[in-house]
Short mmCIF file of C-alpha atoms in Angstrom, two decimals:
data_model
loop_
_atom_site.label_atom_id
_atom_site.label_comp_id
_atom_site.label_asym_id
_atom_site.label_seq_id
_atom_site.Cartn_x
_atom_site.Cartn_y
_atom_site.Cartn_z
CA MET A 20 0.00 0.00 0.00
CA ALA A 21 1.31 3.47 -0.92
CA SER A 22 2.19 5.82 1.94
CA LEU A 23 -0.35 8.47 2.90
CA PHE A 24 2.53 10.97 3.03
CA HIS A 25 3.19 11.70 -0.62
CA PRO A 26 6.38 13.56 -1.69
CA LEU A 27 4.19 16.55 -2.59
CA CYS A 28 3.62 17.11 1.14
CA GLY A 29 6.81 19.15 0.90
CA SER A 30 5.43 21.47 -1.77
CA ASN A 31 4.11 24.99 -1.28
CA PRO A 32 0.35 25.58 -1.72
CA GLU A 33 0.69 27.50 -5.00
CA THR A 34 2.79 24.81 -6.70
CA LEU A 35 0.68 21.97 -5.35
CA LEU A 36 -2.60 23.52 -6.49
CA LYS A 37 -1.15 24.28 -9.92
CA LEU A 38 -0.06 20.66 -10.35
CA LEU A 39 -3.43 19.34 -9.21
CA ILE A 40 -5.41 21.69 -11.46
CA ASN A 41 -3.24 21.09 -14.53
CA ASN A 42 -3.13 17.32 -14.15
CA GLY A 43 -6.28 16.33 -12.28
CA VAL A 44 -6.89 13.73 -9.58
CA ARG A 45 -9.66 11.44 -10.78
CA SER A 46 -9.22 8.48 -8.43
CA ILE A 47 -11.11 8.68 -5.14
CA ASN A 48 -8.56 6.32 -3.60
CA CYS A 49 -5.91 9.03 -3.96
CA TRP A 50 -7.84 11.81 -2.25
CA PRO A 51 -6.53 11.03 1.27
CA GLN A 52 -2.97 11.58 0.02
CA VAL A 53 -3.98 14.77 -1.78
CA LEU A 54 -5.81 16.18 1.24
CA ILE A 55 -2.91 15.37 3.56
CA ALA A 56 -0.47 17.04 1.13
CA LEU A 57 -2.68 20.15 1.02
CA ALA A 58 -2.97 20.25 4.80
CA VAL A 59 0.78 19.84 5.33
CA SER A 60 1.66 22.45 2.71
CA LEU A 61 -0.75 24.97 4.24
CA ALA A 62 0.51 24.30 7.77
CA ARG A 63 4.10 24.77 6.63
CA TRP A 64 3.43 27.79 4.44
CA PRO A 65 4.16 30.58 7.03
CA PHE A 66 7.41 28.94 8.11
CA SER A 67 8.50 28.14 4.55
CA THR A 68 7.80 31.72 3.48
CA ILE A 69 9.86 33.16 6.33
CA GLU A 70 12.75 30.82 5.48
CA ARG A 71 12.58 31.71 1.79
CA VAL A 72 12.65 35.46 2.46
CA ALA A 73 15.42 35.19 5.07
CA PHE A 74 17.46 32.94 2.78
CA GLY A 75 17.11 35.37 -0.13
CA LEU A 76 18.29 38.29 2.00
CA SER A 77 21.23 36.32 3.38
CA GLN A 78 22.42 35.29 -0.08
CA ALA A 79 23.11 38.90 -1.05
CA ARG A 80 26.20 38.86 1.18
CA ALA A 81 26.95 35.13 1.25
CA GLU A 82 30.18 33.57 0.00
CA PRO A 83 29.80 31.45 -3.16
CA MET A 84 29.26 27.78 -2.44
CA PRO A 85 31.81 25.24 -3.75
CA ASP A 86 30.97 23.86 -7.18
CA PRO A 87 29.37 20.41 -6.83
CA VAL A 88 30.50 17.00 -8.02
CA PHE A 89 27.82 15.61 -10.35
CA ILE A 90 27.27 11.87 -10.82
CA VAL A 91 25.50 11.16 -14.10
CA GLY A 92 24.47 8.09 -16.06
CA TYR A 93 21.29 6.55 -17.38
CA TRP A 94 18.80 5.10 -14.91
CA ARG A 95 19.92 1.80 -13.35
CA SER A 96 23.53 2.25 -14.46
CA GLY A 97 24.99 2.32 -10.94
CA THR A 98 24.64 6.01 -10.11
CA THR A 99 23.09 5.26 -6.71
CA HIS A 100 25.84 2.81 -5.75
CA LEU A 101 28.56 5.31 -6.68
CA HIS A 102 26.69 8.11 -4.91
CA ASN A 103 26.42 6.05 -1.72
CA LEU A 104 30.11 5.17 -1.88
CA LEU A 105 31.36 8.72 -2.38
CA ALA A 106 29.04 10.00 0.36
CA GLN A 107 31.02 7.95 2.87
CA SER A 108 33.86 10.46 2.53
CA PRO A 109 33.71 13.10 5.28
CA SER A 110 34.88 15.68 2.71
CA PHE A 111 31.52 15.82 0.90
CA GLY A 112 28.00 16.97 1.66
CA TYR A 113 24.85 15.61 0.07
CA ILE A 114 21.07 15.86 -0.01
CA THR A 115 19.52 14.00 2.93
CA PRO A 116 16.07 12.37 2.96
CA LEU A 117 14.87 15.18 5.22
CA ALA A 118 15.94 17.83 2.73
CA THR A 119 14.31 15.78 -0.02
CA GLY A 120 11.01 15.64 1.83
CA LEU A 121 10.90 19.33 2.79
CA PRO A 122 13.01 21.22 0.24
CA TRP A 123 11.57 24.64 1.18
CA ASP A 124 12.38 24.04 4.86
CA VAL A 125 15.94 22.72 4.78
CA LEU A 126 17.27 25.35 7.19
CA GLY A 127 14.23 25.66 9.46
CA ILE A 128 11.40 23.37 10.50
CA VAL A 129 12.92 20.29 8.89
CA ARG A 130 14.44 19.59 12.31
CA VAL A 131 11.00 19.71 13.93
CA PHE A 132 9.67 17.13 11.47
CA GLU A 133 12.76 14.93 11.65
CA PRO A 134 11.26 12.17 13.86
CA LEU A 135 8.10 11.96 11.72
CA LEU A 136 10.03 11.89 8.45
CA GLN A 137 12.37 9.21 9.74
CA GLN A 138 9.39 7.02 10.62
CA ALA A 139 7.90 7.61 7.16
CA LEU A 140 11.03 6.45 5.33
CA PRO A 141 10.61 3.14 3.49
CA SER A 142 13.03 0.33 4.30
CA ASP A 143 14.24 0.33 0.69
CA ARG A 144 13.71 2.25 -2.55
CA PHE A 145 10.75 0.11 -3.79
CA VAL A 146 12.60 -0.65 -7.03
CA ASP A 147 15.55 -2.58 -5.53
CA ASN A 148 17.04 -3.72 -2.23
CA VAL A 149 19.09 -0.57 -1.56
CA ALA A 150 18.38 0.50 2.02
CA VAL A 151 17.03 3.97 2.82
CA THR A 152 18.20 5.49 6.13
CA PRO A 153 17.99 9.02 7.59
CA THR A 154 21.51 9.64 6.24
CA SER A 155 21.14 8.05 2.79
CA PRO A 156 22.23 10.48 0.05
CA GLN A 157 19.40 11.41 -2.31
CA GLU A 158 19.20 12.85 -5.81
CA ASP A 159 17.61 16.23 -6.45
CA SER A 160 14.81 15.07 -8.81
CA ILE A 161 12.12 14.68 -6.15
CA PRO A 162 12.82 17.94 -4.26
CA LEU A 163 12.95 19.97 -7.48
CA ALA A 164 9.70 18.34 -8.65
CA THR A 165 8.18 19.25 -5.28
CA MET A 166 9.35 22.85 -5.68
CA GLY A 167 7.79 23.15 -9.15
CA ALA A 168 10.52 22.44 -11.69
CA ALA A 169 9.52 20.38 -14.72
CA SER A 170 10.20 16.76 -13.76
CA TYR A 171 9.59 13.23 -14.95
CA TYR A 172 8.42 12.61 -11.38
CA HIS A 173 5.31 14.61 -12.22
CA GLY A 174 4.63 11.87 -14.77
CA LEU A 175 4.82 9.30 -11.97
CA TYR A 176 2.47 11.39 -9.82
CA PHE A 177 0.07 12.03 -12.72
CA PRO A 178 0.56 9.05 -15.06
CA GLN A 179 -2.27 10.01 -17.42
CA GLN A 180 0.30 12.52 -18.73
CA PHE A 181 3.36 10.39 -18.06
CA GLU A 182 4.96 10.74 -21.49
CA ALA A 183 4.37 14.50 -21.69
CA HIS A 184 6.07 15.10 -18.34
CA PHE A 185 8.89 12.71 -19.18
CA ARG A 186 9.60 14.46 -22.48
CA ARG A 187 9.37 17.88 -20.90
CA ASP A 188 12.09 17.01 -18.39
CA VAL A 189 14.35 14.52 -20.15
CA PHE A 190 14.11 15.87 -23.71
CA GLN A 191 13.42 19.47 -22.61
CA ASP A 192 10.44 19.33 -24.97
CA GLY A 193 7.41 21.54 -24.32
CA GLY A 194 4.95 19.20 -26.03
CA ASP A 195 1.48 19.81 -24.67
CA PHE A 196 3.00 22.29 -22.21
CA ALA A 197 4.26 24.69 -24.90
CA SER A 198 3.03 27.74 -23.00
CA ASP A 199 5.47 26.90 -20.17
CA ARG A 200 8.41 25.79 -22.31
CA VAL A 201 10.09 29.21 -22.42
CA ASN A 202 10.07 29.40 -18.64
CA ASP A 203 11.11 25.81 -17.88
CA PHE A 204 14.86 26.41 -17.94
CA ASP A 205 14.68 29.65 -15.95
CA ARG A 206 12.47 28.00 -13.33
CA TRP A 207 14.74 24.95 -13.05
CA GLN A 208 17.84 27.15 -12.81
CA ARG A 209 16.35 29.30 -10.05
CA LEU A 210 15.07 26.36 -8.00
CA HIS A 211 18.24 24.32 -8.55
CA ARG A 212 20.42 27.15 -7.25
CA HIS A 213 18.13 27.87 -4.28
CA PHE A 214 17.91 24.25 -3.22
CA LEU A 215 21.60 23.43 -3.60
CA ARG A 216 22.66 26.57 -1.76
CA SER A 217 20.31 25.69 1.11
CA VAL A 218 21.70 22.17 1.26
CA SER A 219 25.25 23.52 1.13
CA ILE A 220 24.59 25.58 4.27
CA GLN A 221 22.96 22.58 5.96
CA GLN A 222 26.00 20.47 5.05
CA ASN A 223 28.51 22.96 6.47
CA HIS A 224 29.60 24.29 3.08
CA LYS A 225 31.22 21.04 1.97
CA PRO A 226 31.31 20.32 -1.79
CA LEU A 227 28.02 18.62 -2.62
CA LEU A 228 27.62 15.27 -4.34
CA ILE A 229 24.65 15.55 -6.71
CA LYS A 230 23.28 12.50 -8.52
CA ASN A 231 20.57 12.72 -11.17
CA PRO A 232 20.17 10.54 -14.29
CA VAL A 233 18.46 13.38 -16.18
CA TYR A 234 21.59 15.50 -15.76
CA THR A 235 23.32 13.16 -18.20
CA GLY A 236 21.78 15.44 -20.83
CA TYR A 237 21.96 18.68 -18.81
CA ILE A 238 25.73 19.08 -18.54
CA ARG A 239 25.82 22.19 -20.73
CA HIS A 240 23.37 23.84 -18.32
CA LEU A 241 25.27 22.66 -15.25
CA ARG A 242 28.56 23.95 -16.63
CA HIS A 243 26.94 27.35 -17.11
CA LEU A 244 25.81 27.41 -13.47
CA TRP A 245 28.88 25.74 -11.97
CA PRO A 246 31.96 26.37 -14.20
CA LYS A 247 34.33 24.44 -11.89
CA ALA A 248 31.99 21.47 -11.32
CA LYS A 249 33.32 17.95 -11.74
CA PHE A 250 31.39 15.23 -13.58
CA ILE A 251 31.48 11.46 -13.16
CA HIS A 252 29.71 9.30 -15.73
CA ILE A 253 29.06 5.70 -14.77
CA TYR A 254 27.84 3.25 -17.39
CA ARG A 255 26.64 -0.35 -17.23
CA ASN A 256 25.79 -3.31 -19.44
CA PRO A 257 22.89 -2.06 -21.62
CA TYR A 258 21.39 -5.56 -21.69
CA ARG A 259 20.88 -5.16 -17.95
CA VAL A 260 20.02 -1.47 -17.97
CA PHE A 261 16.96 -1.90 -20.19
CA PRO A 262 14.94 -4.44 -18.13
CA SER A 263 16.03 -2.77 -14.90
CA THR A 264 14.82 0.66 -16.10
CA ARG A 265 11.50 -0.83 -17.21
CA HIS A 266 11.14 -2.39 -13.75
CA TYR A 267 12.07 0.93 -12.10
CA PHE A 268 9.27 2.92 -13.69
CA THR A 269 6.58 0.25 -13.50
CA ARG A 270 7.40 -0.38 -9.83
CA LEU A 271 7.34 3.30 -8.85
CA LEU A 272 4.04 4.16 -10.56
CA PRO A 273 1.67 2.42 -8.10
CA GLU A 274 3.61 3.89 -5.17
CA LEU A 275 3.47 7.50 -6.36
CA ALA A 276 0.44 7.87 -8.67
CA LEU A 277 -2.24 10.34 -7.55
CA GLN A 278 -4.68 9.36 -10.29
CA SER A 279 -5.89 6.19 -11.93
CA TYR A 280 -4.11 5.12 -15.10
CA ASP A 281 -4.07 2.50 -17.80
CA ALA A 282 -1.04 0.37 -16.97
CA LYS A 283 -1.10 -1.36 -20.36
CA ALA A 284 -1.18 1.95 -22.21
CA ILE A 285 1.82 3.25 -20.26
CA ALA A 286 3.69 -0.03 -20.76
CA SER A 287 3.15 0.21 -24.52
CA ARG A 288 4.90 3.60 -24.58
CA LEU A 289 7.52 2.93 -21.90
CA ASP A 290 9.87 0.73 -23.94
CA PRO A 291 10.15 3.22 -26.85
CA LEU A 292 10.75 6.04 -24.35
CA ILE A 293 13.56 4.10 -22.68
CA PHE A 294 15.27 3.33 -25.98
CA GLU A 295 14.87 6.89 -27.28
CA SER A 296 15.88 8.66 -24.07
CA TYR A 297 19.01 6.54 -23.64
CA LEU A 298 20.23 7.64 -27.07
CA HIS A 299 19.23 11.26 -26.43
CA LEU A 300 21.06 11.47 -23.10
CA MET A 301 24.19 9.69 -24.31
CA GLN A 302 24.44 11.93 -27.37
CA GLY A 303 24.04 15.01 -25.19
CA LEU A 304 26.66 13.71 -22.78
CA LYS A 305 29.20 13.23 -25.57
CA ARG A 306 28.52 16.68 -26.99
CA ASP A 307 28.62 18.55 -23.69
CA THR A 308 31.76 16.93 -22.24
CA ALA A 309 33.99 16.91 -25.34
CA ASP A 310 36.06 19.87 -24.14
CA LEU A 311 36.14 19.15 -20.41
CA PRO A 312 39.66 18.69 -18.97
CA PRO A 313 40.53 15.41 -17.19
CA GLU A 314 40.38 17.03 -13.76
CA GLN A 315 36.66 17.80 -14.34
CA TRP A 316 35.50 14.70 -16.21
CA ILE A 317 35.83 10.93 -15.82
CA GLU A 318 33.90 7.85 -16.96
CA ARG A 319 33.85 4.59 -15.00
CA ARG A 320 32.40 1.17 -15.70
CA PHE A 321 29.92 -0.13 -13.12
CA GLU A 322 31.16 -3.70 -13.32
CA ASP A 323 34.72 -2.53 -12.54
CA LEU A 324 33.41 -0.60 -9.55
CA GLN A 325 31.81 -3.84 -8.33
CA THR A 326 34.91 -6.00 -8.69
CA ASN A 327 37.53 -3.47 -7.58
CA PRO A 328 35.73 -0.69 -5.72
CA LEU A 329 38.66 0.80 -3.80
CA GLY A 330 40.95 0.78 -6.82
CA GLU A 331 38.33 2.42 -9.01
CA LEU A 332 37.56 5.03 -6.38
CA GLU A 333 41.22 5.86 -5.86
CA THR A 334 41.56 6.41 -9.62
CA LEU A 335 38.51 8.66 -9.55
CA PHE A 336 39.76 10.68 -6.57
CA THR A 337 43.19 11.09 -8.15
CA GLN A 338 42.07 12.18 -11.63
CA LEU A 339 39.45 14.64 -10.37
CA ASN A 340 41.67 15.96 -7.56
CA LEU A 341 38.99 15.13 -5.00
CA PRO A 342 39.96 15.73 -1.38
CA ASP A 343 41.69 13.19 0.83
CA PHE A 344 41.18 9.62 -0.35
CA ALA A 345 43.28 8.41 2.59
CA ALA A 346 40.77 9.89 5.06
CA ALA A 347 37.85 8.46 3.08
CA ARG A 348 39.26 4.94 2.74
CA PRO A 349 38.31 3.59 6.22
CA HIS A 350 34.74 4.84 5.73
CA LEU A 351 34.58 3.25 2.28
CA GLU A 352 35.89 -0.06 3.60
CA GLY A 353 33.30 -0.09 6.38
CA TYR A 354 30.45 0.66 3.97
CA LEU A 355 31.59 -2.03 1.54
CA ALA A 356 31.80 -4.57 4.36
CA ASP A 357 28.19 -3.81 5.30
CA LEU A 358 27.12 -4.54 1.70
CA GLY A 359 28.28 -8.12 1.96
CA ASP A 360 24.79 -9.67 1.83
CA TYR A 361 23.27 -7.24 -0.69
CA ARG A 362 21.58 -8.96 -3.62
CA GLN A 363 20.82 -7.25 -6.92
CA ASN A 364 17.54 -7.77 -8.75
CA GLN A 365 17.80 -10.42 -11.44
CA TYR A 366 16.18 -10.17 -14.89
CA MET A 367 15.59 -12.66 -17.67
CA ILE A 368 15.72 -11.39 -21.24
CA ASP A 369 14.66 -13.41 -24.26
CA PRO A 370 16.21 -13.36 -27.75
CA ALA A 371 13.57 -10.92 -29.02
CA MET A 372 14.45 -8.41 -26.31
CA ILE A 373 18.17 -8.83 -26.99
CA ALA A 374 17.56 -8.13 -30.68
CA THR A 375 15.56 -4.99 -29.88
CA ILE A 376 18.19 -3.69 -27.45
CA GLU A 377 20.85 -4.21 -30.09
CA GLN A 378 18.71 -2.50 -32.72
CA TYR A 379 18.79 0.73 -30.71
CA TRP A 380 21.93 0.59 -28.58
CA LEU A 381 24.44 -1.48 -30.54
CA PRO A 382 26.99 1.38 -30.94
CA TYR A 383 27.28 1.68 -27.15
CA ILE A 384 27.30 -2.09 -26.64
CA GLN A 385 30.20 -2.34 -29.08
CA GLN A 386 32.00 0.73 -27.75
CA TRP A 387 32.00 -0.65 -24.20
CA GLY A 388 32.42 -4.32 -25.13
CA TYR A 389 29.33 -5.78 -23.48
CA ARG A 390 27.58 -9.10 -24.00
CA PRO A 391 24.00 -10.13 -23.05
CA ASN A 392 24.99 -11.97 -19.86
CA VAL A 393 22.72 -10.01 -17.53
#
């Protein structure tokens, strides 16, 4: 059963009402979640407004935050594993579950809600066996969706318009939302800066680790905002990435949807979207990183990170000039020891699926030397 506390509980009333009006909630079963989200957003509104105004005034005289380290890669390519590993280093800050749940309240009442939010955390991420704890590093997709940036998560909340929201975020395509297209980038840029600067303060001004699969195609935008940012691309066997990504979206939908939807209709469009978006993001990645120097850009293979994690991480720290691998190493070793009994999801793929994957992704399969042994 889906939690009554939906991620949109952390939204502000204006954004929440706009999303509900534009997308509609037609399933009576979802109304308890919607009403709770409205109540929580209204109760938080005075405190969130005070924090937003105070934060804006303070930023006029604040020192610039350190440029982040961005972890990119297509969904299910190992970005979460790498994010969790790097977050063990005491040199980095990251987005916590509490900041994810209440992105407008990172510096204020988030501490008041901490016990409640910790109780509301799921034991894992629904889509795999990766544990979620009060200190698990999170990506910025959910908080930015909560704050009102265009996001594929809105397609998971309102699946009757799943493809439109997905294209708007991943492909930066206005589609049916053409009236908002001109403002999408400006809105994302403003909210991205606000949220990351808030988190930076919360994390004692350490360089932030930011993970987001969509940013695989956003690097030109991120370089504009953060000229000294560092980028890590992790890639994985495409024969495994495809079924795992399909599982990811189909598993999240029933947990997050605020309206009824035709599962078969979404499934019929999901596979083409996965194939198309993989190509789109990889092409954007190649274009946007072609002139990055080695100290700002590195690619790593997920399977190598699995078999030789400390060696791969030391290479990464060295090339990117990341701070103090020696200090991070004991923390990394402890985390890796705790993963001893972790089991990945397993997927079976038939010859027809293999042929389709190769039809779309063969250049990358050949470039990276993969075989269909998922």
